mmCIF file of C-alpha atoms in Angstrom:
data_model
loop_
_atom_site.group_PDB
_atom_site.id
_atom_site.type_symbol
_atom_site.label_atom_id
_atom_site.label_comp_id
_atom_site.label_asym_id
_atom_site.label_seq_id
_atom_site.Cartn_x
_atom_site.Cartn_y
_atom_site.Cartn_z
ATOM 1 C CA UNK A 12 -7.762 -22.352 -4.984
ATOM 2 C CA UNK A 13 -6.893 -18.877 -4.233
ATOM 3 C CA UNK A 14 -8.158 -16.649 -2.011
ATOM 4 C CA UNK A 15 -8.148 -13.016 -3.027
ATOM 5 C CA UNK A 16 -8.872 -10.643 0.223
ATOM 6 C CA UNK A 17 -10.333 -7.498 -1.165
ATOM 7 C CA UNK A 18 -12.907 -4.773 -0.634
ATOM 8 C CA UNK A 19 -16.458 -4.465 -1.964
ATOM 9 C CA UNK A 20 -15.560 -1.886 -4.470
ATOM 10 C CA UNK A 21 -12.534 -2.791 -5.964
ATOM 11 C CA UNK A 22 -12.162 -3.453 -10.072
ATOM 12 C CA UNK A 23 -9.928 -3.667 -12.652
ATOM 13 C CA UNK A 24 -6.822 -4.712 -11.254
ATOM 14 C CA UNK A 25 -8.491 -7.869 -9.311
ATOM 15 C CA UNK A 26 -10.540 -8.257 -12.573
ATOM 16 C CA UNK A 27 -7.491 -8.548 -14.557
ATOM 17 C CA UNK A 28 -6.159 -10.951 -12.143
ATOM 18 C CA UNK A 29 -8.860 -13.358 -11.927
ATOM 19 C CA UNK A 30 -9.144 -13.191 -15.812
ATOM 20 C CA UNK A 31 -5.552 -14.789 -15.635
ATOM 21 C CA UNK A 32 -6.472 -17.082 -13.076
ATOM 22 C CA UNK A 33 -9.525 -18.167 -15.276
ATOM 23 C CA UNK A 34 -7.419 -18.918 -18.447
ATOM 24 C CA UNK A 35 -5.344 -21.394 -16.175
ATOM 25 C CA UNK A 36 -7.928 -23.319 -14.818
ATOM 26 C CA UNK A 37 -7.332 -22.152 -11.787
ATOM 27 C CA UNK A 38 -10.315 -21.502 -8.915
ATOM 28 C CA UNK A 39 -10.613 -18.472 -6.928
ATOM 29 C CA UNK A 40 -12.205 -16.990 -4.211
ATOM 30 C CA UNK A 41 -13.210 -12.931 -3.465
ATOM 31 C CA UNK A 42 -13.679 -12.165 0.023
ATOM 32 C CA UNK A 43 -14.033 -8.760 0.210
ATOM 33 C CA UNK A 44 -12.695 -7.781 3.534
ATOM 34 C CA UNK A 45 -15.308 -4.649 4.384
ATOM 35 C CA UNK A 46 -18.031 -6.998 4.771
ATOM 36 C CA UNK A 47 -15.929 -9.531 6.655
ATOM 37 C CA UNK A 48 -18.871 -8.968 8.891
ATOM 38 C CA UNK A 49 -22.692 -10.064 9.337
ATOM 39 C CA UNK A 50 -23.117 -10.290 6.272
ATOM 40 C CA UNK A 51 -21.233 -13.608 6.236
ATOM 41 C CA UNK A 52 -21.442 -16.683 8.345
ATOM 42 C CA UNK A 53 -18.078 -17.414 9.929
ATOM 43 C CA UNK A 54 -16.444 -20.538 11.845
ATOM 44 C CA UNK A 55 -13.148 -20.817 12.741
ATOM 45 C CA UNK A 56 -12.297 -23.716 15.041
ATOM 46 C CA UNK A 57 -8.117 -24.034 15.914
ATOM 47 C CA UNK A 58 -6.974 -25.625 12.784
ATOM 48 C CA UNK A 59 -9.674 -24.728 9.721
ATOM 49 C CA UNK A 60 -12.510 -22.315 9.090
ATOM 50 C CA UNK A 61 -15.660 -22.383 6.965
ATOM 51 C CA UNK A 62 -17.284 -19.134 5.853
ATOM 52 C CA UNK A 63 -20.475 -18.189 3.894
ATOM 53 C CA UNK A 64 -20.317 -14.984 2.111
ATOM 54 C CA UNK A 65 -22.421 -12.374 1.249
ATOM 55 C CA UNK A 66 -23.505 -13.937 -2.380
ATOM 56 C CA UNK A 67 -24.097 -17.229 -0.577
ATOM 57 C CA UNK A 68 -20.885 -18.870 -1.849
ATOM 58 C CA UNK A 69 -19.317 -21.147 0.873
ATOM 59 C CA UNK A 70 -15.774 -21.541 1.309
ATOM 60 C CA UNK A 71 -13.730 -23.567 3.412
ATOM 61 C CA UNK A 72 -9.800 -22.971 4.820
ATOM 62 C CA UNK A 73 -8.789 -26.505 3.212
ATOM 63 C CA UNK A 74 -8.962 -25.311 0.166
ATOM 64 C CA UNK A 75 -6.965 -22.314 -0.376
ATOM 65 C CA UNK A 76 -3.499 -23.190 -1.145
ATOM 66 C CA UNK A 77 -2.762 -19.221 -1.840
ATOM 67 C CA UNK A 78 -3.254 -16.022 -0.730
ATOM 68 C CA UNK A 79 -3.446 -12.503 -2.454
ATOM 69 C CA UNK A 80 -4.050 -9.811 0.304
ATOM 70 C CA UNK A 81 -4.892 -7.387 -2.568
ATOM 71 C CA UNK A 82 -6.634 -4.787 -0.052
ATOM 72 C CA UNK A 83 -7.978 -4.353 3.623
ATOM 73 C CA UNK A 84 -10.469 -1.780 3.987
ATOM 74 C CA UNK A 85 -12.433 -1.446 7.587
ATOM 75 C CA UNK A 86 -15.354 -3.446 8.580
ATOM 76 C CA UNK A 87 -18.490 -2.009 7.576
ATOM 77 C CA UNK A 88 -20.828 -1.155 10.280
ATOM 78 C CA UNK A 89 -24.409 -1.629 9.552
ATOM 79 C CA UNK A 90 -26.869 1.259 9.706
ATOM 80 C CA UNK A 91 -29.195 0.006 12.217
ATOM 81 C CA UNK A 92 -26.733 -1.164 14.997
ATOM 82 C CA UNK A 93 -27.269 1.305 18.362
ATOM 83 C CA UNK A 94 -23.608 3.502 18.333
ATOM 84 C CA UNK A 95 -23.211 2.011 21.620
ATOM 85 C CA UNK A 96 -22.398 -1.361 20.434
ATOM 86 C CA UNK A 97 -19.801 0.042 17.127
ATOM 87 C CA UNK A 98 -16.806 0.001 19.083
ATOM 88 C CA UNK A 99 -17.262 -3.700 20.162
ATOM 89 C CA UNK A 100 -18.622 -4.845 17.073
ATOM 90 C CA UNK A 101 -16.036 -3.434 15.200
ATOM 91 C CA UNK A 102 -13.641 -5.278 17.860
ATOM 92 C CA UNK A 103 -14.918 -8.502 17.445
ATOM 93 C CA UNK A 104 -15.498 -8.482 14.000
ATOM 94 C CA UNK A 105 -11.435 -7.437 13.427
ATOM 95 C CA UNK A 106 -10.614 -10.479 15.957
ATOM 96 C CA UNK A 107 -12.412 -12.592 14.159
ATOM 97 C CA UNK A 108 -10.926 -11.649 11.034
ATOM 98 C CA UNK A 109 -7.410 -11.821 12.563
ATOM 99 C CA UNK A 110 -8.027 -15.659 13.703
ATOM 100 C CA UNK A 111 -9.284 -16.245 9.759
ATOM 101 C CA UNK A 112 -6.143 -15.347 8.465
ATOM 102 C CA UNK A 113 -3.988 -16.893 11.124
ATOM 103 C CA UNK A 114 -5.344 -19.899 9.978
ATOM 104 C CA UNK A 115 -4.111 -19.750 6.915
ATOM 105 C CA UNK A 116 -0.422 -18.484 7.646
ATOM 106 C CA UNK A 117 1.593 -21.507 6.626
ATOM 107 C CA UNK A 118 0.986 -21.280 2.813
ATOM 108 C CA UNK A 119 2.142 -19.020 0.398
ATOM 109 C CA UNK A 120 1.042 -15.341 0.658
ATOM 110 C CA UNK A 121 1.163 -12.163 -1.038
ATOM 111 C CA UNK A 122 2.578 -10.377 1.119
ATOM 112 C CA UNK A 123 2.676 -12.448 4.356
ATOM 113 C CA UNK A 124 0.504 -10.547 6.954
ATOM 114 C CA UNK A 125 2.754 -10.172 9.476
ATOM 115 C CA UNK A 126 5.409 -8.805 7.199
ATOM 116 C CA UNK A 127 3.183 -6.778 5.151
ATOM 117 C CA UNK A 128 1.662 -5.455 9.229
ATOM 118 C CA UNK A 129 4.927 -4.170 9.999
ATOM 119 C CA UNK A 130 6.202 -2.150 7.119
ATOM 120 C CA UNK A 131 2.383 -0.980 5.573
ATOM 121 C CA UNK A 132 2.391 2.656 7.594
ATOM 122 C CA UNK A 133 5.945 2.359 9.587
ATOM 123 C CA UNK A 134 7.536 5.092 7.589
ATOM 124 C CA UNK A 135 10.650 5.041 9.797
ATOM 125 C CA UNK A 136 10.916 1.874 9.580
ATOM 126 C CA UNK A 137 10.657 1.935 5.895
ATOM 127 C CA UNK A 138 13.392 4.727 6.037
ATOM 128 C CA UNK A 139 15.813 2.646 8.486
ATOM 129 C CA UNK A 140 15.215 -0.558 6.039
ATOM 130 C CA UNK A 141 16.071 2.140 2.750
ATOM 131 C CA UNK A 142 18.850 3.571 4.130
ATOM 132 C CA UNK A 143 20.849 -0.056 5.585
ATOM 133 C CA UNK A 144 20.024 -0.941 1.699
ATOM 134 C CA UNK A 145 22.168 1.804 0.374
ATOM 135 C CA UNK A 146 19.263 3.885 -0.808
ATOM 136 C CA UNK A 147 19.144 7.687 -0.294
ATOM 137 C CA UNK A 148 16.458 9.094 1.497
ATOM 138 C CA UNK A 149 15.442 12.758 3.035
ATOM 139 C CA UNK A 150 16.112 13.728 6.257
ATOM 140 C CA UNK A 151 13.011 13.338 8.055
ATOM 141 C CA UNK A 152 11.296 14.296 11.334
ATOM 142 C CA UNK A 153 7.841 12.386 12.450
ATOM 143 C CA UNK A 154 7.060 15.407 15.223
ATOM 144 C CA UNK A 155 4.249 17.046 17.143
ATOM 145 C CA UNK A 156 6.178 19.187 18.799
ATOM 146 C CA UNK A 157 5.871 22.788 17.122
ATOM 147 C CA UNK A 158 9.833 24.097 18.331
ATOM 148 C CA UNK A 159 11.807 20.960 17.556
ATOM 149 C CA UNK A 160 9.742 20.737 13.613
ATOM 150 C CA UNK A 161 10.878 25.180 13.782
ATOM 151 C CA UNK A 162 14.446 24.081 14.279
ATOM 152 C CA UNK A 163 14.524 21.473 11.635
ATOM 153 C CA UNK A 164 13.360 23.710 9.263
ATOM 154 C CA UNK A 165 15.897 26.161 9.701
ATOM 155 C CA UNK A 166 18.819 23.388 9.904
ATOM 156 C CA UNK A 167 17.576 20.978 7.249
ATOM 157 C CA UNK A 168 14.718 22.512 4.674
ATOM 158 C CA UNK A 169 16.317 25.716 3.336
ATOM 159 C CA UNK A 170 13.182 27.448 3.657
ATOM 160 C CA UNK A 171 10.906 25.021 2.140
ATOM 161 C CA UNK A 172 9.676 21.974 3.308
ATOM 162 C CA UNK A 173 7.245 18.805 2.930
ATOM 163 C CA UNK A 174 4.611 17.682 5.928
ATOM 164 C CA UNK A 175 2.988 14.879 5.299
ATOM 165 C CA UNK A 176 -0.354 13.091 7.264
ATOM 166 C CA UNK A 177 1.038 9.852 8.552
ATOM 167 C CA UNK A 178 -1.395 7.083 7.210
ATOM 168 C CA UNK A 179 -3.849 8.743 5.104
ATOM 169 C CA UNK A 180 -3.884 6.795 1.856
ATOM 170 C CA UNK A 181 -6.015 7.508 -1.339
ATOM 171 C CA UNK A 182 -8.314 4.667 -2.458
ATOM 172 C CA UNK A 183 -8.655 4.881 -6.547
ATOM 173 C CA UNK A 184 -6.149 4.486 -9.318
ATOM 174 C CA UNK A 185 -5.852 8.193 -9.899
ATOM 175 C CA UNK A 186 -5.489 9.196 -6.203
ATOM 176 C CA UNK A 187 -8.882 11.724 -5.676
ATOM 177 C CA UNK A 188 -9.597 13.515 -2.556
ATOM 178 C CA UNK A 189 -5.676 12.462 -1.474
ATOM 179 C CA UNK A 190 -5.302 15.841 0.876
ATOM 180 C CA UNK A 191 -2.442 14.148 2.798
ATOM 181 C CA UNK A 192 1.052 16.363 1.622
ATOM 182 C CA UNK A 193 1.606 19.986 1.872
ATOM 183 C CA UNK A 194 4.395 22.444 1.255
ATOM 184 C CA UNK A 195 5.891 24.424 4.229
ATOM 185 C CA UNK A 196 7.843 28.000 3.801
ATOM 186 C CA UNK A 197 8.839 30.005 5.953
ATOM 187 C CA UNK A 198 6.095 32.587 5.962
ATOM 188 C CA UNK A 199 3.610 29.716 6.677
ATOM 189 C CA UNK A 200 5.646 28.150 9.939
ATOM 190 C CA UNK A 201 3.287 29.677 12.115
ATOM 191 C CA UNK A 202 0.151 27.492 10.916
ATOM 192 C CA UNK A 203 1.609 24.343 12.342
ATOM 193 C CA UNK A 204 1.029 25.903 16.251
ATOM 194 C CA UNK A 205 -1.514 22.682 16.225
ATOM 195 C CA UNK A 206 0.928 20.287 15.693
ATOM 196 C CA UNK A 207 -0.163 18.726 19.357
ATOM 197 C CA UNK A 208 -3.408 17.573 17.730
ATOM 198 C CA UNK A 209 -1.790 16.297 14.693
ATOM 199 C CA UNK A 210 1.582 14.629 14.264
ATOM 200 C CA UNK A 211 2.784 14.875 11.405
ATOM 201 C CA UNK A 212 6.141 13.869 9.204
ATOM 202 C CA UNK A 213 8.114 16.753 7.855
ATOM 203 C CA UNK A 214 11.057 16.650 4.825
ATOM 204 C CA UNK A 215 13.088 19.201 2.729
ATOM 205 C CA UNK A 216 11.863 19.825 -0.449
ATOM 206 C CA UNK A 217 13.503 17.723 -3.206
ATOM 207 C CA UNK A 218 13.713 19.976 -6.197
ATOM 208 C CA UNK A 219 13.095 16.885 -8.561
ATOM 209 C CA UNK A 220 12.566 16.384 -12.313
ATOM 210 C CA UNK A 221 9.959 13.780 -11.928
ATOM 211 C CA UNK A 222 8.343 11.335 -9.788
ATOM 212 C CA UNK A 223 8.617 7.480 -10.132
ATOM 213 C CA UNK A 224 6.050 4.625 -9.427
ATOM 214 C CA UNK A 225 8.058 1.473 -9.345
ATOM 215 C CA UNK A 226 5.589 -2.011 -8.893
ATOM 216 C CA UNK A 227 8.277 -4.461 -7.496
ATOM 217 C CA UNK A 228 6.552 -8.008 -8.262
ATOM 218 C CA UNK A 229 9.338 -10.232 -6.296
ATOM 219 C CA UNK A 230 12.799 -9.395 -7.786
ATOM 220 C CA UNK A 231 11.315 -7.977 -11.139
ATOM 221 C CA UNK A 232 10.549 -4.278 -11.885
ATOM 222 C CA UNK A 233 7.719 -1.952 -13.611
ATOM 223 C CA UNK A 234 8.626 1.443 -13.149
ATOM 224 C CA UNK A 235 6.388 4.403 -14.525
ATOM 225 C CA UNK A 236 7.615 7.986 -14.986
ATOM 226 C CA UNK A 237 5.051 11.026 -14.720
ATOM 227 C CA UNK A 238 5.843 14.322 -15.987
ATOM 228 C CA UNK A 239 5.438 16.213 -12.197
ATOM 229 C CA UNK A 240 8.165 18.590 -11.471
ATOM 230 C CA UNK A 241 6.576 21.066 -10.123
ATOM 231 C CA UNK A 242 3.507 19.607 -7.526
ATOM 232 C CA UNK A 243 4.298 18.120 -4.298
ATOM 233 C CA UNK A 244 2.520 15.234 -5.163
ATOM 234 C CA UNK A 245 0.948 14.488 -8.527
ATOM 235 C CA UNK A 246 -1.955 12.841 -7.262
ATOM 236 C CA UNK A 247 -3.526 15.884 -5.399
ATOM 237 C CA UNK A 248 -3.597 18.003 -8.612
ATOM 238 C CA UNK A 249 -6.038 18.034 -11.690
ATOM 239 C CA UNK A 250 -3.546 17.913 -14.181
ATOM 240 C CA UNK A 251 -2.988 16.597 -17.868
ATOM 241 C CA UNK A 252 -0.213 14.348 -16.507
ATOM 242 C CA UNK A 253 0.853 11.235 -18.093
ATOM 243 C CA UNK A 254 2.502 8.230 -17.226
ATOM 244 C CA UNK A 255 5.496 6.764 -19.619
ATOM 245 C CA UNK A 256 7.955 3.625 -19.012
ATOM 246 C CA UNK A 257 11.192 4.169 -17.246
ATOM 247 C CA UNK A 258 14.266 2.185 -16.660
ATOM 248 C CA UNK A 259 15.732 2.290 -13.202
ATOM 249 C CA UNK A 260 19.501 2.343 -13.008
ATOM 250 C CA UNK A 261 21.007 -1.017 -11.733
ATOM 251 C CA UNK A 262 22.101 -0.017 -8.584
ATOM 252 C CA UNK A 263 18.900 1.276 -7.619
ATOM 253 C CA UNK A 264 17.261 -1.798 -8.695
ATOM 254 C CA UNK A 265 19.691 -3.866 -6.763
ATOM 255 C CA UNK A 266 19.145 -1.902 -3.339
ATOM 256 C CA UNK A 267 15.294 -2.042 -4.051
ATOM 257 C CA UNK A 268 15.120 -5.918 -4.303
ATOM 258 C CA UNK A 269 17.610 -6.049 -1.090
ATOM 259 C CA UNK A 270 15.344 -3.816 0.456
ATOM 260 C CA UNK A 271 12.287 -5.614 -0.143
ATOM 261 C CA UNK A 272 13.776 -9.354 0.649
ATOM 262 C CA UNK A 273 14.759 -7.934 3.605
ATOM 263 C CA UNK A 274 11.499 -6.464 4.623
ATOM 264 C CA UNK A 275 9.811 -9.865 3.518
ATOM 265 C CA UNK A 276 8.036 -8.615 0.722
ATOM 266 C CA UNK A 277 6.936 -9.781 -2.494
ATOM 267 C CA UNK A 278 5.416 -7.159 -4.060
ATOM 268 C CA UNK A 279 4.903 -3.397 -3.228
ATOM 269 C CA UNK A 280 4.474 0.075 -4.630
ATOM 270 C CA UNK A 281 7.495 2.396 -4.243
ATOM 271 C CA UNK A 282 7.379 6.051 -4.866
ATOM 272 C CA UNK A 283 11.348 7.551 -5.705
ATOM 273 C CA UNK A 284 11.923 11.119 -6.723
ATOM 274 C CA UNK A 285 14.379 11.600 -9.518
ATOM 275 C CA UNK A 286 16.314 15.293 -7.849
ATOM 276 C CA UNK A 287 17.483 18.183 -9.751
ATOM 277 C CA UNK A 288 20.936 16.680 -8.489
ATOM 278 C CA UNK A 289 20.852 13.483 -10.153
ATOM 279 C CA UNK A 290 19.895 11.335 -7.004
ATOM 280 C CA UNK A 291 17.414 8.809 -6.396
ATOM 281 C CA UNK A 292 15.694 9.407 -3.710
ATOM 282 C CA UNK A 293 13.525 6.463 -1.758
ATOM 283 C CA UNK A 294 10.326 7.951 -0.081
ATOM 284 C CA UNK A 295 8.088 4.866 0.520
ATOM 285 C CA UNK A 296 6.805 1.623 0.039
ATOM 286 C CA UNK A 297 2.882 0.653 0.057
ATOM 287 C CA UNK A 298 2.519 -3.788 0.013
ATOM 288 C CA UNK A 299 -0.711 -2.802 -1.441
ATOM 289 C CA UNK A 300 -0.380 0.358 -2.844
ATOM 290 C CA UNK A 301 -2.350 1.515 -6.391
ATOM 291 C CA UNK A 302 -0.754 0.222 -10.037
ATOM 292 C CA UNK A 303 -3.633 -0.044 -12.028
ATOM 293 C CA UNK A 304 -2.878 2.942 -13.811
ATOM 294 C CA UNK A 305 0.656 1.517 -14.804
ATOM 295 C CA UNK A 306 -1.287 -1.619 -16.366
ATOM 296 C CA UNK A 307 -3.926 0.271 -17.899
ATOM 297 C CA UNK A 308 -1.929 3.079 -19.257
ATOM 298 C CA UNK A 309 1.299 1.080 -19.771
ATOM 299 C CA UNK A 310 0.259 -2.215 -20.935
ATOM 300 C CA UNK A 311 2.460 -3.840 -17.818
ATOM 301 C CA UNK A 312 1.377 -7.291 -16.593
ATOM 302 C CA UNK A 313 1.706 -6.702 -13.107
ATOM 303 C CA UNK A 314 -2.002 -8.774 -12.216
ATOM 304 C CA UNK A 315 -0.578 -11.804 -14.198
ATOM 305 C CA UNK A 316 2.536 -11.577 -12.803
ATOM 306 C CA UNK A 317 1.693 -11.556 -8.959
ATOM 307 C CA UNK A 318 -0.827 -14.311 -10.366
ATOM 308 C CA UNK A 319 2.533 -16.124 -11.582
ATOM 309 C CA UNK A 320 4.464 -15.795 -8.158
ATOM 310 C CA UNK A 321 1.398 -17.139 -6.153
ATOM 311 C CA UNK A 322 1.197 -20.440 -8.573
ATOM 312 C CA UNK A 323 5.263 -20.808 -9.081
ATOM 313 C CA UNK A 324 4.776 -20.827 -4.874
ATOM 314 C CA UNK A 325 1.676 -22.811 -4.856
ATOM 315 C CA UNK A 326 4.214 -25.606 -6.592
ATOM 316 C CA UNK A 327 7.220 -25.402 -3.928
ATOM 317 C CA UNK A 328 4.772 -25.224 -1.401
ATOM 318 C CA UNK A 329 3.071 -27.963 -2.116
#
């Protein structure tokens, strides 16, 4: 069996993958990891766990030979329960998740959760790992103070620059309500005087000709190219963009997959910017960022082929 952790909402993508699954013979499980709460009944003793979930299907460790960590949204917090008692619910319940998938550690996951812990959110990590992998990157500055973020504007951004919100991440396939990048000038410097109250990560500009959503699935590639040269970011725009296939250059490819073995990764979302100047340039990777709209819009396989890597694993593994 394998156990998909998920949220309560999601569709499509995990629909396509347990479609796959299905046509194998192969079981599954969803445990959708908002309600990883008391809405299920949960044991975990050192070595094994049994849990009930919401729908009343019971499922125990022994039998998951495979995980897909697909999505972790936070716990849901039910209406009735006294504020007082949130920020210890929402601690124990997040414990008791943790020991779940400890548990299960020692067979094959996508990605593992330490791993996947480590880079999801480190952007300077990600940056260090990018640039010892012969990608290019931006110069960047993760700051809240207000004069060292003035200077590097005026040394690095030629009076235009990028700040970004640290770890706020949209939640759909076509990226609504995603508020988290804005464009700095010059004139507008004096609007980050908050800065204290809200780190933030700042980058030039990179004049670009497009933007790039590479799915890396474990050495292999799906790249889609949208037609955004002039936004920031196409997802916080209403726009008639569209998404076409794209072939990365070889080298890039090569640095990507030394990146991501390095990193421990088997599959994650990378945004690159294809500059003005020819360049490549690396800006992140998200384990479980959104490629739906590749599939849908592209015809990749990417569900059946992170379906492929778990059961090629399951094999070795077992």
């Amino acid at each position: 069996m394998i156990l998909c952790i998920t949220h309560s909402q999601d569709f499509y993508n995990i629909d396509l993958f347990f479609e796959y699954l299905s046509s194998k013979n192969i079981p599954y499980f969803r445990l959708n990891s908002d309600r990883l709460n008391h809405l299920q009944k949960i044991n975990i003793n050192e070595n094994s766990f049994e849990l009930t979930d919401e729908f009343g299907h019971t499922l125990h460790s022994d039998q998951i030979k495979a995980v897909w960590h697909r999505k972790a949204w936070k716990i849901g917090i039910p209406e009735e329960l006294d504020e007082d008692y949130e920020k210890i619910y929402l601690q124990e319940y997040a414990s008791i998740r943790y020991n779940l998938i400890t548990i299960l550690e020692n067979i094959p996951w996508i990605n593992p959760y330490e791993k996947e812990k480590k880079t999801d959110g480190n952007k300077m990590y990600q940056l260090k790992m990018a640039q010892k992998n012969n990608l290019i990157t931006p110069k960047t500055l993760f700051s809240n103070d207000e004069e060292t973020i003035i200077s590097f504007f005026h040394q690095y951004c030629n009076g235009k620059a990028i700040a970004k919100l640290h770890n706020v991440v949209a939640k759909t396939m076509s990226g609504e309500n995603q508020v988290s990048t804005m464009v700095i000038e010059k004139d507008t410097l004096e609007y980050i005087s908050d800065i204290a109250y809200c780190p933030m990560i700042f980058q030039p500009y990179i004049d670009k000709e497009y933007e790039l959503r590479i799915v890396y699935v474990d050495g292999e590639f799906f790249t889609g190219k949208i037609n955004n040269s002039e936004h920031v970011d196409w997802r916080v725009v209403h726009h008639d963009y569209f998404w076409s296939a794209y072939e990365l250059p070889e080298d890039v490819k090569v640095n990507l997959t030394s990146m991501m073995k390095e990193m421990g990764l088997y599959v994650g979302a990378i945004d690159v910017i294809k500059g003005r100047d020819g360049r490549y340039y690396f800006l992140e990777v998200n384990p479980q960022g959104e490629w739906g709209m590749l599939q849908k819009e592209l015809g990749f396989p990417i569900a059946q082929r992170i379906a492929d890597n778990l059961i090629k694993r399951i094999s070795f593994h077992g």
